[in-house]
């Protein structure tokens, strides 16, 4: 499935209106296994339903004498694969998490670990604005008694980032709650174990977080081993951190991040989650503009 953002031209005999519309392949998600239409967080003022003007004249198919045929041009079209996520265990509700997943992927290198690092204050401000918006939007779905693991895990990721960005104590509480709920649903999930272990360890609770990180590492989650090395380093176990990363490097010789982390430690650094400070294209949250 593809999500296509384009310019929709809405004309009536009395006025001309222009609106940005988001069209979805298969006319939305109602065609997916017969489930109800997928709600999605409004991020950029998207219109996700068809715009119908009763009594409007379609000048593209039926020209009217004296009125010129309208023309429009779209300079660029971006197709983004639509991500549909089951909201509950029964599968009766589906969420469109396309923009949410895109945002999580974008900011994770900068804010997944504490302390976060952004190229400038504007990027950090916009990240906070978006993370609060997304966390608040997914909360009722993740908090439901029949919430699916996929929704709870996304809520755990969002609130973990919100916690690192210091947007409020409520988000820290949510992060812990959803991480623990995710593990109750799937106790042997690699990333769920990693998220809780990372949060506990980076908050100073290394002894408690270590068991979750070690479980995630045993399940093949590379980042968990890196987090264990970071915890070793902060506990004055530099040699152990280095040996852990060097062993990991032999398993993943093409992983440039691991090589960089080894270099940081060898040069006397104590924080291995540095970012390259590349510009981030984070857009502000915008309200829906009704046509």
CSV table of C-alpha atoms in Angstrom, one decimal, residues 16-184:
chain,number,residue,atom,x,y,z
A,16,UNK,CA,-12.6,28.1,-5.4
A,17,UNK,CA,-11.0,26.3,-2.5
A,18,UNK,CA,-7.6,24.6,-2.3
A,19,UNK,CA,-6.8,22.0,0.3
A,20,UNK,CA,-4.0,19.5,0.9
A,21,UNK,CA,-5.3,16.0,0.9
A,22,UNK,CA,-3.8,12.7,1.8
A,23,UNK,CA,-5.0,9.8,-0.4
A,24,UNK,CA,-4.5,6.2,0.5
A,25,UNK,CA,-4.4,3.2,-1.8
A,26,UNK,CA,-7.4,0.9,-1.6
A,27,UNK,CA,-9.5,3.8,-0.5
A,28,UNK,CA,-8.2,3.8,3.0
A,29,UNK,CA,-8.0,0.8,5.2
A,30,UNK,CA,-11.5,-0.4,5.2
A,31,UNK,CA,-10.6,-3.0,2.6
A,32,UNK,CA,-8.0,-4.6,4.9
A,33,UNK,CA,-9.5,-7.8,6.1
A,34,UNK,CA,-12.8,-6.1,6.5
A,35,UNK,CA,-11.7,-4.1,9.5
A,36,UNK,CA,-12.9,-0.6,10.4
A,37,UNK,CA,-11.1,2.4,9.0
A,38,UNK,CA,-7.7,2.9,10.5
A,39,UNK,CA,-7.3,6.0,12.7
A,40,UNK,CA,-4.0,7.9,12.3
A,41,UNK,CA,-2.4,10.8,14.2
A,42,UNK,CA,-2.8,14.1,12.5
A,43,UNK,CA,0.7,15.4,12.1
A,44,UNK,CA,0.8,17.8,9.2
A,45,UNK,CA,-2.8,19.0,8.8
A,46,UNK,CA,-3.7,16.0,6.6
A,47,UNK,CA,-7.1,15.4,5.3
A,48,UNK,CA,-7.6,11.6,5.1
A,49,UNK,CA,-11.2,11.4,4.0
A,50,UNK,CA,-12.7,12.3,0.6
A,51,UNK,CA,-13.7,15.9,0.0
A,52,UNK,CA,-17.1,16.1,-1.4
A,53,UNK,CA,-18.8,19.4,-2.3
A,54,UNK,CA,-22.5,18.9,-3.0
A,55,UNK,CA,-23.6,20.6,-6.1
A,56,UNK,CA,-20.1,21.3,-7.3
A,57,UNK,CA,-19.3,21.4,-11.0
A,58,UNK,CA,-16.5,19.1,-12.2
A,59,UNK,CA,-14.8,21.5,-14.6
A,60,UNK,CA,-12.2,18.8,-15.6
A,61,UNK,CA,-14.8,16.5,-17.1
A,62,UNK,CA,-17.7,19.0,-17.9
A,63,UNK,CA,-16.4,22.4,-19.1
A,64,UNK,CA,-18.7,25.4,-18.6
A,65,UNK,CA,-18.9,28.0,-21.2
A,66,UNK,CA,-17.0,31.1,-20.2
A,67,UNK,CA,-15.0,29.4,-17.5
A,68,UNK,CA,-11.4,28.2,-18.2
A,69,UNK,CA,-10.5,24.6,-17.6
A,70,UNK,CA,-8.5,24.5,-14.4
A,71,UNK,CA,-4.9,23.3,-14.5
A,72,UNK,CA,-2.7,22.3,-11.6
A,73,UNK,CA,0.8,21.1,-11.3
A,74,UNK,CA,2.5,18.9,-8.7
A,75,UNK,CA,6.2,19.4,-8.6
A,76,UNK,CA,7.1,16.3,-6.5
A,77,UNK,CA,5.2,13.3,-5.3
A,78,UNK,CA,6.5,11.2,-2.4
A,79,UNK,CA,5.2,7.7,-1.9
A,80,UNK,CA,5.4,6.3,1.6
A,81,UNK,CA,4.5,2.7,2.3
A,82,UNK,CA,1.5,2.6,4.6
A,83,UNK,CA,2.0,0.8,7.9
A,84,UNK,CA,-1.1,-0.7,9.4
A,85,UNK,CA,-0.9,-1.9,13.0
A,86,UNK,CA,-3.4,-4.0,14.8
A,87,UNK,CA,-4.6,-2.0,17.8
A,88,UNK,CA,-6.2,-4.9,19.8
A,89,UNK,CA,-5.7,-8.6,20.3
A,90,UNK,CA,-9.0,-9.4,18.5
A,91,UNK,CA,-7.8,-7.6,15.4
A,92,UNK,CA,-11.1,-5.6,15.2
A,93,UNK,CA,-9.3,-2.3,15.0
A,94,UNK,CA,-6.4,-1.2,12.9
A,95,UNK,CA,-4.2,1.9,13.3
A,96,UNK,CA,-2.3,3.7,10.6
A,97,UNK,CA,1.1,4.2,12.2
A,98,UNK,CA,3.0,5.3,9.1
A,99,UNK,CA,3.9,8.8,10.2
A,100,UNK,CA,4.5,7.6,13.8
A,101,UNK,CA,7.0,5.0,12.7
A,102,UNK,CA,8.7,7.4,10.4
A,103,UNK,CA,9.2,9.9,13.2
A,104,UNK,CA,10.5,7.3,15.7
A,105,UNK,CA,13.0,6.1,13.1
A,106,UNK,CA,14.1,9.7,12.4
A,107,UNK,CA,14.7,10.8,16.0
A,108,UNK,CA,15.9,7.6,17.7
A,109,UNK,CA,19.6,8.1,16.9
A,110,UNK,CA,19.3,11.5,18.7
A,111,UNK,CA,16.9,10.7,21.6
A,112,UNK,CA,16.7,6.9,22.2
A,113,UNK,CA,19.5,7.1,24.7
A,114,UNK,CA,20.0,9.6,27.6
A,115,UNK,CA,21.1,12.3,27.4
A,116,UNK,CA,19.7,13.2,24.0
A,117,UNK,CA,21.7,15.1,21.4
A,118,UNK,CA,20.3,17.3,18.7
A,119,UNK,CA,22.1,19.5,16.1
A,120,UNK,CA,20.3,22.6,17.3
A,121,UNK,CA,17.6,23.9,19.7
A,122,UNK,CA,14.9,24.1,17.0
A,123,UNK,CA,15.2,20.4,16.2
A,124,UNK,CA,15.0,19.5,19.9
A,125,UNK,CA,11.9,21.7,20.4
A,126,UNK,CA,10.1,20.2,17.4
A,127,UNK,CA,11.0,16.7,18.5
A,128,UNK,CA,9.4,17.5,21.9
A,129,UNK,CA,6.3,18.9,20.2
A,130,UNK,CA,5.9,15.8,18.0
A,131,UNK,CA,6.7,13.3,20.7
A,132,UNK,CA,4.1,14.7,23.1
A,133,UNK,CA,1.5,14.7,20.4
A,134,UNK,CA,2.2,11.1,19.3
A,135,UNK,CA,2.4,9.8,22.9
A,136,UNK,CA,-0.9,11.4,23.8
A,137,UNK,CA,-2.5,10.1,20.6
A,138,UNK,CA,-1.5,6.5,21.1
A,139,UNK,CA,-2.1,6.4,24.9
A,140,UNK,CA,-5.8,5.3,24.9
A,141,UNK,CA,-5.0,2.5,22.5
A,142,UNK,CA,-1.9,1.3,24.4
A,143,UNK,CA,-3.8,1.6,27.8
A,144,UNK,CA,-6.7,-0.5,26.7
A,145,UNK,CA,-7.0,-3.9,28.4
A,146,UNK,CA,-7.0,-5.7,25.1
A,147,UNK,CA,-4.2,-3.6,23.5
A,148,UNK,CA,-2.0,-5.5,21.0
A,149,UNK,CA,1.7,-6.0,21.7
A,150,UNK,CA,2.6,-3.9,18.6
A,151,UNK,CA,0.7,-0.8,19.9
A,152,UNK,CA,2.1,-1.2,23.4
A,153,UNK,CA,5.7,-1.5,22.1
A,154,UNK,CA,5.3,1.7,20.1
A,155,UNK,CA,3.9,3.5,23.1
A,156,UNK,CA,7.0,2.3,25.1
A,157,UNK,CA,9.3,3.7,22.4
A,158,UNK,CA,7.6,7.0,22.2
A,159,UNK,CA,7.4,7.5,26.0
A,160,UNK,CA,11.0,6.4,26.4
A,161,UNK,CA,12.1,9.1,24.0
A,162,UNK,CA,9.7,11.6,25.8
A,163,UNK,CA,11.4,10.7,29.1
A,164,UNK,CA,14.8,11.4,27.7
A,165,UNK,CA,13.6,14.7,26.4
A,166,UNK,CA,12.3,15.7,29.8
A,167,UNK,CA,8.8,16.7,28.6
A,168,UNK,CA,7.1,15.7,31.9
A,169,UNK,CA,7.0,13.2,34.6
A,170,UNK,CA,3.7,11.7,33.2
A,171,UNK,CA,5.6,10.4,30.2
A,172,UNK,CA,8.3,8.8,32.3
A,173,UNK,CA,5.6,6.9,34.2
A,174,UNK,CA,4.0,5.9,30.9
A,175,UNK,CA,7.3,4.7,29.6
A,176,UNK,CA,7.8,2.3,32.5
A,177,UNK,CA,4.2,1.2,32.5
A,178,UNK,CA,4.2,0.3,28.8
A,179,UNK,CA,7.6,-1.3,28.8
A,180,UNK,CA,6.5,-3.6,31.6
A,181,UNK,CA,3.2,-4.3,29.9
A,182,UNK,CA,5.0,-5.2,26.6
A,183,UNK,CA,7.1,-7.8,28.5
A,184,UNK,CA,4.0,-9.3,30.1
